[in-house]
Amino acid sequence: MKTVKLSPICVALLCSLNINNKVLAESDTNIIESERAQKIETIEVRGRYIDGYNAHSVSGASRLDLAISDIPQSVSVITDAQLRDFQLTDINAAIDSATGINVERIETDRTYYTARGFDVTNFQVDGIGLPLTSGNNHADEDTAIYDRIEVIRGANGLMTGVGNPSATVNFIRKRPMASNALSLNASYGSFDNMRLQADGTARINDTFAARAVAVTQRKDAYLDRYSTDKNVFYLFVEANLTDETSLSLSHSYINNDAKGNNWGALPLFYTDGSATDYDRSTNTSADWSNWKVVKNNTVLELSHYFADDWRLRATYSHKTTDEDTELFYVYGTPDRATGLGTTGYGSEYDLDDKHDLADLYINGDFELFGREHQIVTGVNYAKLRYTDSSLYDNTTGNGFPAMPDLKLWDGNTPKPIFKDGLRGSDVEREQKAAYVTGRFNLIDDLHVIAGGRYNHWQAKGESYGKEQDVEDSQFIPYLGVVYRLMPELVAYASYTETFLAQKELDINDNMLDPVTGESREVGIKSELFDGRLLASLAYFDIQQTNLAKPDPRTSELPPTEQRYIGAEGISSQGFEIDIAGELYPGLNASIGYTDFDIEGDDKVAAYTPNKLFKLAATYDFRAIDGFSVGVNMRWQDSISREQGVVGDGFAHAGETIVTEQKAYGIIDLMAKYQFNENLGVSVNANNVTDEKYLTSLYWAQGFYGAPANYSATITWKM
C-alpha cells in the first residue's frame, strides 16, 4: 500500500467550503446540558445534533463549554454510531479506530497504547481518572456502557497533569434518555462468539430516571485453548431535585474470565537469527492458564446551575479491580531444526486495586472590559492503593518445564503448586490538584485560553523489593490561542505540559526531578457543510526531558546499587489530519492520518509505527430505505525490533538479529438493513483480506492477529 501523503488538496479541503454557523450544541445522545440564552433560567435539552460520525464538543479537554473547533488541541470522538456500525464492543477495537492511537496488543489480556511516540496511560471516565496502575490495561473491557469515547491528543495538562505528553482517552458513560426506550441485541460470529446486550431507559416520573445496560458474551478464539466469558452490568439513576439541581448515582460491573490466555507470547527468532513463522493459532498458554478480572466503579455526581450561567459540579468515584490469575510463560530461543530450546515458567498472580477520585469545579461566564469571558476553577483529589503478589513453584519440577517444539504444543503440562518465592507490592499513590482556566475574548474572533494546574503527587510502599517512596509538586501551565479567520475556519496554537515523578536516585542518593513533557501544537480547523463535517490539520512538537537512565559510573554495581542520571528523553514531531462527519448526503466518515518522527530512542522509533491511517465510513442508500454499507480500515507502516546478535557456531555469527513487520492494512466491512423502526439486522466481516501480521513489537515477543472472521447481529428497539 502506498504511504498517504499530505497534499495541497488536503489543505484546501480544510479551507474551501462555507458554513453558516458555529457549532450549536453538545452532541451527546444523553445530555446536551444547557441552552442558556436567557439568563433567567436553565433549559435542559436532550437529543442528538447529528446521528453520525461528527461530534461537536468534548468535555475532557478543559471543563469549559467549548465546541471542538474552539479547542486549541487535536481532538477526535468515536461516536455511538461508529461503535454500533462496526461492532466495536471492546475498548481495544474502539480505540484502534481513533486518529493517532496505536494499540499494542502484547498479550491476549494485556495491552499498551501509544500516541505520537509515547505511552498513553491517562484514561478517564466522564473526565476524571488516574494513570493506569502499571501503564497498561488488563482484560477485555466492554464499550456497551459508553455513549462515546473522546481522544485529546498531546499533553492534557489541565485535566490530567500526571502522565506522558501522548493523549488522554475519556470515556463518556450513557445516561437516561429523554423518553422510555429499550434496545435488545443478539449476535453470533466466528469462533462461537455469542453476545446478548440489553440497554434501556425508564422515565419514572418528572424527578427520577434510570438507565441500565446488561451484557453477556462467551467466545472461543482463533488461538488454541483461548476463550473468554464476559458479563457486564451498568445502572445509572438520576434525580432532578429542582430545575437547577440534579443528583445521580451509578455503578458498573465487569467480570471477564479468560481461559488459555497467554502470558508473554511467541519467540520471534531462532538461534541462527532467522525469523520464526508459526501458525496464527499457536498459543504459549498451558491448558490450565486463566486470568479473571472483576472491575467495579461507583460514581456519585451533583450538578447545580446558578443564575447568570454559572454551574457547580461535584463527582466522587470509587473503583476497584480484583485479578486472580494462574499464568504460564515461555522464554528462550528455539533451535530452527528441532524447535527445542524454550522453557516454561508458571506463576500465580493476584491483584487488589482501589481508586478513590473526587473532583469539584465551578465554571461560568463573566464580563470584563465590555466583553464576555469564561472561567473554570476546581480541585481534584485522587488516591490509589494496590497490593499484588506472585507465587511460583520451585520444588516440584512443574514450575519451569522444558518445552517441546511450539508447533506441536497442545498446552498439556502438569499444573504447578504455587507456594514458593512469594513476591509482591503494597503501594499507595496520592494526588492533590487545583486548577483554573480562563477563555478570554480579547478582540472579535480572537480567544486566549490560559490557565494552569498545581499538582502534588506522592507515593509510598514497596514493589518487588524496590522502594516506591516519592513525593513531588509541579505547576503545569496551559496556553492556547484560537483565531477565527472566517466563519468556517479557525487557526490555533497551544502549549501545555505533563510531569511524572521518578523514584530513581542519582549518584548523591537524591531522587531525580520529575520527567517533564512539553507539547506544542499549531493547526487549523474548519466546519464544513453547515457544520455537518469537521476537518482539522495539526502540526505538533513534543519533548520529554529528564528521563532516568543508568549512570555509567555505576554500571558495574549490582542493580540495587546502581544510580541514574536525567537524560534528554524522547521527542517527536509530525502532523495529523482528522476529518469527521457527513462528506456527502448519506455518507458518514471518520478519517485520520498521522505522520511523525521519533528522536532520542532508536528502539522506540523502530517498533513504533510512525505513519497511521484510519478510515471508518458508512453509506445510507437513498434508493433502498434502511439499507447501508460501511468499511472500517486501519493501516500502519513497517516496524522492527533489534533482538541481539547471532551466537557463535552459526553462519551469520555476530550479525544483528532484527524482527520485522512489514506495512499492512486491516479492512473490515459491514452491511445492515433496518426493516422498520423496531427491527434491524447487520453483518460484519473483519480482516476480509485475511492479512497475517504480528500485533506488536513493543516487546521482544509477539503473536499474530485474528484471521478473517464474521458475525451477524439482530437489533430490536422500542
XYZ file of C-alpha atoms in Angstrom:
718
model
C 0.000 0.000 0.000
C 1.241 3.466 -0.804
C 2.028 5.833 2.011
C -0.580 8.551 2.412
C 0.910 11.966 1.566
C -0.221 15.380 2.674
C -1.130 17.271 -0.458
C -2.333 20.781 -1.237
C -5.761 19.240 -1.813
C -5.904 18.210 1.850
C -5.106 21.724 2.973
C -7.583 23.210 0.527
C -10.286 20.890 1.842
C -9.915 22.446 5.267
C -10.285 25.959 3.945
C -12.524 25.999 0.887
C -16.120 25.308 1.848
C -18.549 27.593 3.649
C -20.766 27.068 6.670
C -23.347 29.324 8.223
C -22.901 28.916 11.941
C -20.611 27.850 14.701
C -21.240 24.570 16.484
C -24.652 24.797 18.146
C -24.641 22.306 20.978
C -23.019 19.354 22.627
C -23.688 16.227 20.543
C -24.391 13.747 23.258
C -27.277 11.288 22.896
C -27.959 11.523 26.574
C -27.198 15.077 27.639
C -26.930 18.298 25.752
C -26.912 20.033 29.023
C -27.856 23.619 28.608
C -29.030 26.345 26.308
C -28.899 29.427 28.452
C -29.748 32.197 26.020
C -31.968 33.717 28.701
C -30.036 34.377 31.894
C -33.165 33.840 33.949
C -33.490 30.069 33.896
C -31.734 26.857 32.884
C -33.194 24.893 29.996
C -32.073 21.271 29.560
C -32.279 19.857 26.032
C -31.921 16.169 25.293
C -31.246 14.618 21.888
C -28.606 14.250 19.198
C -27.482 17.025 16.894
C -26.342 14.575 14.222
C -26.667 10.799 14.465
C -23.427 10.073 12.688
C -19.655 10.408 12.996
C -19.478 14.127 13.755
C -19.350 15.204 17.391
C -19.426 18.921 18.175
C -17.975 19.173 21.639
C -15.952 17.265 24.225
C -15.879 17.516 27.998
C -12.430 16.196 28.818
C -10.188 18.910 27.380
C -10.773 21.908 29.640
C -14.133 21.749 31.530
C -15.094 24.821 29.527
C -18.255 24.671 27.428
C -16.427 24.698 24.079
C -17.011 23.369 20.616
C -14.255 21.132 19.224
C -13.344 23.860 16.759
C -12.653 26.221 19.685
C -10.288 23.825 21.477
C -6.633 24.553 20.618
C -5.646 20.876 20.506
C -6.221 17.865 18.295
C -9.450 16.180 19.332
C -11.439 13.320 17.875
C -14.514 11.425 19.031
C -15.526 7.823 18.458
C -19.291 8.222 18.368
C -22.020 5.826 19.408
C -22.936 5.365 15.739
C -19.404 4.253 14.879
C -19.298 1.836 17.821
C -22.587 0.270 16.705
C -21.862 0.117 12.980
C -18.666 -1.880 13.310
C -19.485 -3.813 16.484
C -16.622 -2.198 18.390
C -17.642 -3.906 21.601
C -14.269 -3.869 23.389
C -12.184 -0.773 24.070
C -9.150 -2.035 22.149
C -11.133 -2.354 18.922
C -12.744 1.027 19.553
C -9.527 2.918 20.314
C -7.882 1.268 17.300
C -10.181 3.407 15.133
C -9.066 6.719 16.697
C -6.742 9.030 14.807
C -3.145 8.780 16.003
C -3.638 5.995 18.576
C -1.720 2.732 18.255
C -2.962 -0.275 20.223
C -0.073 -2.515 21.314
C -1.574 -5.962 21.930
C 1.381 -7.617 23.642
C -0.719 -10.460 25.078
C -4.308 -11.635 24.836
C -5.298 -9.881 28.064
C -2.746 -7.113 28.498
C -2.487 -4.081 26.225
C -0.424 -0.907 25.958
C -1.386 2.201 23.978
C 0.807 4.809 22.297
C 0.281 8.155 20.586
C 2.854 10.385 18.926
C 5.602 8.026 20.166
C 4.670 7.983 23.885
C 2.683 5.602 26.069
C -0.925 6.599 26.667
C -1.665 5.992 30.345
C -4.344 8.604 31.113
C -7.780 7.014 30.855
C -10.736 8.859 32.316
C -14.426 8.205 32.865
C -16.536 11.348 32.480
C -13.418 13.461 32.863
C -11.833 12.021 35.992
C -9.201 9.341 36.434
C -5.641 8.407 37.267
C -2.921 6.950 35.041
C -3.190 3.180 34.596
C -1.666 1.377 37.590
C 1.027 -0.426 35.593
C 0.847 1.609 32.379
C -1.331 -0.979 30.626
C -4.890 -2.281 30.542
C -5.938 -5.778 31.568
C -8.806 -7.912 30.241
C -11.473 -7.364 27.593
C -13.239 -4.213 28.791
C -16.598 -3.537 27.158
C -17.889 -0.402 25.412
C -21.609 -1.101 25.972
C -21.860 1.328 28.890
C -20.328 4.247 26.975
C -22.043 6.730 24.701
C -18.824 7.910 23.065
C -15.054 7.978 23.518
C -13.153 11.275 23.387
C -9.474 11.356 22.467
C -7.493 14.535 23.257
C -4.049 14.192 21.685
C -0.919 15.768 23.129
C -0.393 16.653 26.774
C -3.646 17.432 28.575
C -2.037 19.276 31.441
C -5.163 20.940 32.771
C -7.261 17.845 33.330
C -4.627 15.170 33.992
C -1.288 16.721 34.882
C 0.468 13.446 35.627
C 1.497 11.256 32.704
C 3.024 11.354 29.239
C 2.507 14.013 26.539
C 0.706 11.482 24.343
C -3.080 11.598 24.666
C -5.966 11.382 27.104
C -8.813 8.939 26.456
C -12.071 9.984 28.086
C -14.968 7.504 28.220
C -18.382 9.201 28.403
C -20.960 6.975 30.051
C -24.537 6.507 28.941
C -27.215 8.405 30.837
C -31.016 8.280 30.779
C -32.575 9.417 27.516
C -35.497 11.801 27.067
C -38.161 9.068 26.995
C -38.633 5.410 27.793
C -36.625 3.200 25.458
C -35.346 -0.346 25.162
C -32.837 -1.889 22.793
C -32.006 -5.602 22.573
C -29.102 -7.022 20.553
C -28.176 -10.612 19.827
C -25.129 -11.563 17.780
C -23.286 -14.696 16.745
C -19.975 -14.948 14.939
C -16.841 -16.890 14.150
C -15.167 -18.868 16.949
C -18.567 -19.399 18.621
C -18.781 -15.730 19.558
C -22.194 -15.297 21.225
C -23.280 -11.949 22.659
C -26.516 -10.634 24.172
C -26.998 -6.989 25.127
C -29.883 -5.029 26.640
C -29.975 -1.232 27.027
C -32.971 0.560 28.467
C -34.134 3.921 29.832
C -37.036 4.355 32.262
C -38.509 7.802 32.955
C -40.053 7.030 36.329
C -41.579 10.476 36.854
C -40.616 14.121 36.434
C -37.930 13.713 39.073
C -36.402 10.274 38.623
C -34.992 8.435 35.617
C -32.751 5.426 35.183
C -30.739 3.695 32.517
C -29.483 0.139 32.661
C -27.196 -1.898 30.420
C -26.535 -5.636 30.645
C -24.199 -7.746 28.506
C -23.217 -11.383 28.449
C -20.677 -12.668 25.941
C -18.963 -16.021 25.533
C -16.479 -16.777 22.803
C -13.674 -19.038 21.796
C -10.809 -17.706 19.683
C -8.554 -18.378 16.746
C -5.802 -19.035 19.317
C -5.545 -22.579 20.655
C -7.206 -23.068 24.057
C -8.167 -19.392 24.459
C -11.727 -18.425 25.427
C -13.441 -15.654 27.378
C -16.637 -15.365 29.371
C -17.649 -11.746 29.999
C -20.567 -10.252 31.925
C -21.325 -6.544 32.249
C -23.945 -4.676 34.261
C -24.445 -0.918 34.490
C -27.075 1.176 36.261
C -27.374 4.966 36.252
C -30.075 6.663 38.361
C -30.603 10.409 38.249
C -32.829 12.708 40.261
C -33.709 16.220 39.086
C -34.188 17.633 42.566
C -35.072 21.093 41.259
C -34.911 22.875 37.921
C -31.325 23.813 38.774
C -30.056 20.812 40.749
C -29.549 17.186 39.772
C -28.045 14.240 41.612
C -27.001 10.913 40.125
C -25.695 7.590 41.390
C -24.297 4.926 39.106
C -22.484 1.617 39.246
C -20.754 -0.509 36.643
C -19.642 -4.125 36.997
C -17.421 -6.014 34.554
C -16.445 -9.641 35.054
C -14.064 -11.045 32.452
C -12.984 -14.659 32.849
C -10.305 -15.754 30.364
C -9.115 -19.327 29.882
C -5.990 -20.308 27.970
C -4.747 -16.713 27.913
C -1.107 -16.204 27.048
C 1.424 -14.546 29.339
C 4.173 -13.294 27.143
C 3.954 -14.503 23.571
C 5.774 -16.347 20.802
C 9.558 -16.256 20.298
C 10.221 -14.318 17.105
C 13.581 -15.743 16.003
C 15.619 -18.945 16.044
C 19.147 -19.383 17.424
C 20.562 -18.914 13.897
C 18.909 -15.476 13.710
C 16.211 -16.397 11.187
C 12.596 -15.436 11.842
C 10.069 -17.879 13.265
C 6.784 -18.314 11.408
C 4.153 -20.100 13.492
C 0.539 -20.756 12.645
C -1.736 -17.935 13.734
C -3.418 -20.270 16.182
C -0.177 -21.049 18.078
C -0.509 -20.092 21.728
C 2.074 -20.408 24.508
C -0.552 -20.930 27.234
C -0.976 -24.064 29.292
C -4.359 -25.777 29.297
C -4.852 -24.659 32.915
C -3.959 -20.960 32.301
C -6.606 -18.480 33.441
C -6.961 -14.753 34.140
C -10.076 -13.482 35.905
C -10.610 -9.729 36.224
C -13.517 -8.109 38.083
C -13.947 -4.326 37.928
C -16.450 -2.228 39.876
C -16.975 1.522 39.644
C -19.440 3.547 41.721
C -19.940 7.234 40.896
C -21.882 9.914 42.772
C -22.410 13.206 40.965
C -24.042 16.509 41.909
C -24.690 19.295 39.432
C -26.173 22.709 40.196
C -26.814 25.735 37.967
C -26.690 29.208 39.449
C -28.068 32.352 37.947
C -26.014 34.128 35.279
C -24.717 30.986 33.572
C -22.683 29.511 36.424
C -22.506 25.815 37.204
C -21.133 23.694 40.062
C -20.272 20.030 39.514
C -19.016 17.613 42.153
C -18.075 13.993 41.453
C -16.882 11.133 43.622
C -15.811 7.794 42.170
C -14.772 4.577 43.888
C -13.188 1.993 41.607
C -11.912 -1.474 42.454
C -10.147 -4.129 40.400
C -9.670 -7.700 41.551
C -7.475 -10.004 39.475
C -6.852 -13.701 40.056
C -4.560 -15.487 37.627
C -2.627 -18.672 37.004
C -0.167 -17.975 34.210
C 2.296 -19.808 32.016
C 5.131 -18.016 30.237
C 7.529 -19.377 27.609
C 11.041 -17.954 27.303
C 14.196 -18.808 25.420
C 15.266 -19.147 21.787
C 14.276 -22.284 19.850
C 16.532 -24.251 17.528
C 15.443 -23.987 13.907
C 15.812 -27.706 13.160
C 14.191 -29.151 16.286
C 12.107 -26.302 17.704
C 13.565 -27.101 21.138
C 15.299 -24.730 23.499
C 12.499 -22.877 25.286
C 11.412 -23.230 28.906
C 8.047 -22.834 30.610
C 7.529 -20.580 33.611
C 4.449 -20.851 35.828
C 3.222 -18.177 38.227
C 0.143 -17.305 40.232
C -0.579 -13.571 40.267
C -3.239 -11.737 42.292
C -4.030 -8.011 42.331
C -6.273 -5.868 44.517
C -6.537 -2.305 43.208
C -8.649 0.541 44.682
C -9.136 4.079 43.370
C -10.875 6.940 45.152
C -11.362 10.001 42.964
C -13.023 13.310 43.801
C -13.426 16.390 41.633
C -15.168 19.691 42.341
C -15.310 22.617 39.939
C -17.320 25.670 39.082
C -17.497 27.300 35.688
C -19.345 30.170 34.157
C -19.340 33.405 32.170
C -18.286 36.836 33.333
C -17.988 40.265 31.782
C -14.776 42.315 31.732
C -13.889 45.409 29.691
C -17.186 45.182 27.878
C -16.639 41.600 26.676
C -17.848 38.214 27.877
C -15.349 35.583 29.003
C -15.447 32.093 30.527
C -13.659 30.668 33.532
C -13.436 27.339 35.333
C -11.728 26.588 38.620
C -11.650 23.418 40.629
C -9.891 20.993 42.920
C -9.134 17.328 42.428
C -8.151 14.516 44.765
C -7.144 11.000 43.793
C -5.890 8.083 45.839
C -4.764 4.708 44.558
C -3.900 1.728 46.717
C -2.854 -1.577 45.225
C -1.452 -4.810 46.547
C -0.333 -7.693 44.379
C 1.506 -10.936 44.879
C 3.272 -13.543 42.772
C 3.880 -17.175 43.695
C 5.996 -19.784 41.920
C 6.784 -23.483 42.009
C 10.492 -24.016 42.585
C 10.290 -27.501 44.088
C 8.102 -29.953 42.130
C 9.693 -29.511 38.692
C 6.393 -28.375 37.180
C 7.133 -24.678 37.599
C 9.825 -24.491 34.896
C 9.355 -27.401 32.467
C 11.402 -27.850 29.296
C 9.152 -27.076 26.322
C 8.596 -29.130 23.181
C 8.518 -27.555 19.724
C 5.821 -24.867 19.987
C 4.447 -26.039 16.621
C 3.436 -29.242 18.432
C 2.480 -27.667 21.770
C -1.017 -28.580 22.977
C -0.862 -26.889 26.384
C -0.605 -30.173 28.245
C 1.723 -29.722 31.209
C 1.209 -30.546 34.899
C -0.128 -27.676 36.912
C 2.492 -26.287 39.342
C 1.899 -25.987 43.056
C 2.173 -22.242 43.641
C 3.594 -21.853 47.126
C 7.200 -20.699 46.654
C 9.053 -17.402 46.296
C 6.325 -15.029 47.408
C 6.924 -11.553 45.978
C 4.655 -8.595 45.506
C 3.723 -4.967 46.028
C 1.968 -2.779 48.537
C 1.833 0.737 47.126
C -0.242 3.831 47.816
C -0.309 6.832 45.496
C -1.992 10.160 46.155
C -2.552 13.221 44.017
C -3.938 16.592 45.085
C -4.537 19.248 42.477
C -6.066 22.663 41.933
C -6.695 24.130 38.505
C -8.005 27.290 36.905
C -8.600 28.154 33.264
C -9.996 31.201 31.564
C -11.134 31.751 27.993
C -10.702 35.411 27.277
C -12.386 37.216 24.407
C -9.665 39.781 23.663
C -10.978 41.108 20.358
C -13.563 39.948 17.888
C -12.793 36.364 16.781
C -9.634 36.098 18.944
C -9.743 33.989 22.110
C -6.963 33.094 24.503
C -7.247 30.108 26.815
C -4.817 30.440 29.703
C -4.531 28.596 32.953
C -2.653 26.077 34.966
C -2.821 23.143 37.298
C -0.904 22.665 40.529
C -0.232 19.006 41.277
C 1.096 17.481 44.460
C 1.963 13.834 43.886
C 3.263 11.303 46.352
C 3.679 7.540 46.558
C 4.874 5.190 49.251
C 5.338 1.483 49.652
C 7.342 -1.302 48.093
C 7.069 -3.217 44.838
C 9.009 -6.436 44.252
C 11.816 -5.378 46.566
C 12.041 -1.799 45.289
C 11.046 1.130 47.430
C 8.316 3.266 45.835
C 8.525 6.309 48.134
C 8.443 9.507 46.097
C 6.945 12.973 46.517
C 6.837 15.893 44.145
C 4.930 19.039 43.278
C 4.633 20.793 39.971
C 2.777 23.684 38.411
C 1.667 22.883 34.882
C 0.836 25.846 32.650
C -1.514 25.840 29.703
C -1.764 28.438 26.969
C -3.863 28.326 23.835
C -4.871 30.844 21.192
C -7.762 30.461 18.749
C -8.415 32.949 15.952
C -11.433 32.662 13.679
C -10.099 33.641 10.282
C -13.559 33.413 8.729
C -16.879 31.962 9.883
C -15.903 28.460 8.741
C -12.190 28.458 9.564
C -10.098 28.834 12.726
C -6.368 28.792 13.368
C -4.947 27.799 16.746
C -1.759 27.304 18.727
C -1.228 25.758 22.154
C 1.406 24.868 24.714
C 0.948 22.529 27.662
C 2.915 20.164 29.866
C 2.761 16.984 31.923
C 5.050 15.601 34.585
C 5.769 12.179 36.010
C 7.501 11.736 39.372
C 10.514 9.406 39.468
C 11.788 7.184 42.274
C 15.296 6.653 40.847
C 18.251 8.057 42.805
C 21.242 9.985 41.490
C 24.875 9.436 42.480
C 24.290 11.526 45.617
C 21.248 9.419 46.617
C 18.837 12.235 45.792
C 15.663 11.460 43.839
C 15.728 12.673 40.259
C 13.464 15.545 39.290
C 10.230 14.549 37.514
C 10.076 13.577 33.867
C 8.638 16.635 32.163
C 6.673 16.504 28.948
C 6.009 19.522 26.759
C 3.572 19.648 23.881
C 3.428 22.420 21.289
C 0.806 22.378 18.597
C -0.401 24.630 15.788
C -3.201 23.916 13.385
C -6.368 24.865 11.594
C -9.917 23.562 11.949
C -12.808 24.023 9.579
C -16.529 23.386 9.947
C -17.941 22.392 6.590
C -21.368 21.749 5.047
C -23.324 23.754 7.613
C -21.435 22.105 10.472
C -22.039 18.537 9.326
C -18.303 17.959 8.809
C -15.343 18.968 10.959
C -11.824 18.858 9.496
C -8.522 19.680 11.163
C -4.848 19.795 10.320
C -2.275 19.929 13.136
C 1.488 20.089 13.454
C 2.940 19.031 16.816
C 6.317 19.113 18.525
C 6.629 17.078 21.726
C 9.598 16.850 24.075
C 10.081 14.593 27.071
C 13.014 15.566 29.264
C 14.900 14.309 32.337
C 14.055 10.646 31.730
C 16.000 8.381 34.121
C 18.835 6.393 32.519
C 21.570 4.370 34.258
C 24.581 6.400 35.323
C 27.585 4.855 33.520
C 29.699 5.473 36.626
C 27.686 2.789 38.483
C 27.090 0.328 35.633
C 29.334 -2.338 37.205
C 27.475 -2.301 40.517
C 24.589 -4.659 41.417
C 21.171 -3.400 40.204
C 20.122 -2.342 43.716
C 23.190 -0.094 43.982
C 23.113 1.449 40.513
C 22.310 5.146 40.211
C 20.734 7.245 37.475
C 21.030 10.486 35.574
C 18.357 12.601 33.918
C 18.635 12.262 30.118
C 17.070 14.275 27.341
C 14.454 11.625 26.736
C 12.364 11.319 23.571
C 10.992 13.897 21.161
C 8.568 13.595 18.276
C 7.449 15.967 15.572
C 4.806 15.441 12.946
C 1.348 16.244 11.661
C -2.174 14.860 11.808
C -5.252 15.190 9.642
C -8.643 14.437 11.133
C -11.968 14.598 9.254
C -15.286 13.528 10.763
C -18.891 13.933 9.702
C -21.072 13.814 6.611
C -18.951 14.071 3.458
C -21.932 13.660 1.136
C -25.650 13.165 1.793
C -25.847 9.710 3.314
C -22.054 9.247 3.522
C -20.666 9.498 7.070
C -16.956 9.101 7.645
C -14.167 9.424 10.172
C -10.755 9.774 8.534
C -7.402 10.222 10.257
C -3.794 10.256 9.127
C -0.752 10.668 11.395
C 2.884 11.052 10.324
C 5.668 11.755 12.816
C 9.352 11.113 13.567
C 10.802 9.995 16.907
C 14.239 11.083 18.092
C 16.191 10.147 21.203
C 15.484 6.409 21.373
C 16.202 4.260 18.330
C 14.472 1.223 19.823
C 11.208 3.078 20.400
C 11.451 4.682 16.968
C 11.870 1.263 15.334
C 8.979 -0.598 16.985
C 6.524 2.332 16.897
C 4.602 2.799 13.632
C 5.030 6.467 12.727
C 2.535 6.517 9.872
C -1.039 5.596 10.727
C -4.149 5.813 8.568
C -7.652 5.265 9.949
C -10.899 5.212 7.974
C -14.448 4.431 9.035
C -17.257 5.196 6.583
C -20.880 4.204 6.068
C -23.270 4.994 3.228
C -27.058 5.007 3.542
C -28.668 4.121 0.235
C -31.467 6.527 -0.620
C -32.877 4.105 -3.205
C -33.205 1.300 -0.623
C -34.653 2.759 2.522
C -32.972 1.354 5.635
C -30.020 -0.251 3.836
C -26.430 0.855 4.485
C -22.917 -0.463 3.966
C -19.597 0.510 5.512
C -15.859 -0.005 5.732
C -13.552 0.278 8.724
C -9.835 0.290 7.913
C -6.548 0.851 9.692
C -3.110 0.884 8.115
C 0.368 1.270 9.573
C 3.836 1.428 8.121
C 6.574 -1.128 8.782
C 8.117 -1.640 12.229
C 11.125 -3.598 13.511
C 13.000 -4.558 16.642
C 16.656 -5.475 17.207
C 16.877 -8.749 19.137
C 20.604 -9.090 19.859
C 23.204 -10.888 17.734
C 23.601 -14.354 16.239
C 25.677 -16.578 18.506
C 28.862 -18.432 17.710
C 28.642 -21.567 15.617
C 26.214 -20.196 13.056
C 26.871 -18.932 9.546
C 25.961 -15.360 10.457
C 27.581 -15.256 13.900
C 27.813 -11.721 15.272
C 25.193 -10.260 12.925
C 22.339 -8.266 14.427
C 19.034 -10.115 14.658
C 16.175 -7.899 13.501
C 12.480 -8.824 13.668
C 10.419 -7.023 11.052
C 6.727 -6.494 10.473
C 6.042 -5.037 7.057
C 3.428 -2.357 6.493
C -0.086 -3.767 6.494
C -3.731 -2.768 6.440
C -6.742 -4.406 8.090
C -10.089 -3.961 6.338
C -13.457 -4.619 7.982
C -16.781 -4.433 6.151
C -20.379 -4.136 7.305
C -23.881 -4.128 5.870
C -27.136 -3.542 7.717
C -30.812 -3.339 6.916
C -33.440 -1.649 9.047
C -36.722 -3.457 8.323
C -38.731 -0.898 10.284
C -38.218 1.442 13.217
C -38.120 -1.541 15.571
C -36.168 -4.305 13.827
C -32.774 -4.320 12.119
C -30.069 -6.792 11.137
C -26.383 -6.264 10.396
C -23.493 -8.370 9.142
C -19.833 -7.633 9.886
C -16.739 -9.099 8.204
C -13.358 -8.420 9.817
C -9.915 -8.662 8.217
C -11.538 -9.581 4.919
C -8.151 -9.895 3.164
C -7.051 -12.449 5.796
C -3.848 -10.499 6.497
C -1.320 -12.300 8.715
C 0.527 -9.848 10.945
C 2.199 -9.507 14.339
C 0.035 -7.455 16.675
C 3.008 -5.633 18.231
C 6.783 -5.422 18.588
C 6.506 -3.391 21.794
C 8.040 -6.430 23.492
C 10.660 -8.858 22.181
C 7.890 -11.451 21.768
C 4.652 -11.262 19.814
C 1.632 -13.119 18.453
C -0.497 -12.911 15.328
C -3.751 -11.018 14.854
C -7.065 -12.678 14.090
C -7.721 -14.110 10.611
C -10.838 -13.281 8.604
C -13.931 -13.619 10.795
C -17.617 -12.792 10.602
C -20.649 -12.005 12.735
C -24.363 -11.236 12.401
C -26.417 -9.078 14.769
C -30.162 -8.651 15.220
C -31.368 -5.457 16.931
C -34.837 -4.784 18.268
C -35.852 -1.391 19.658
C -38.968 0.069 21.203
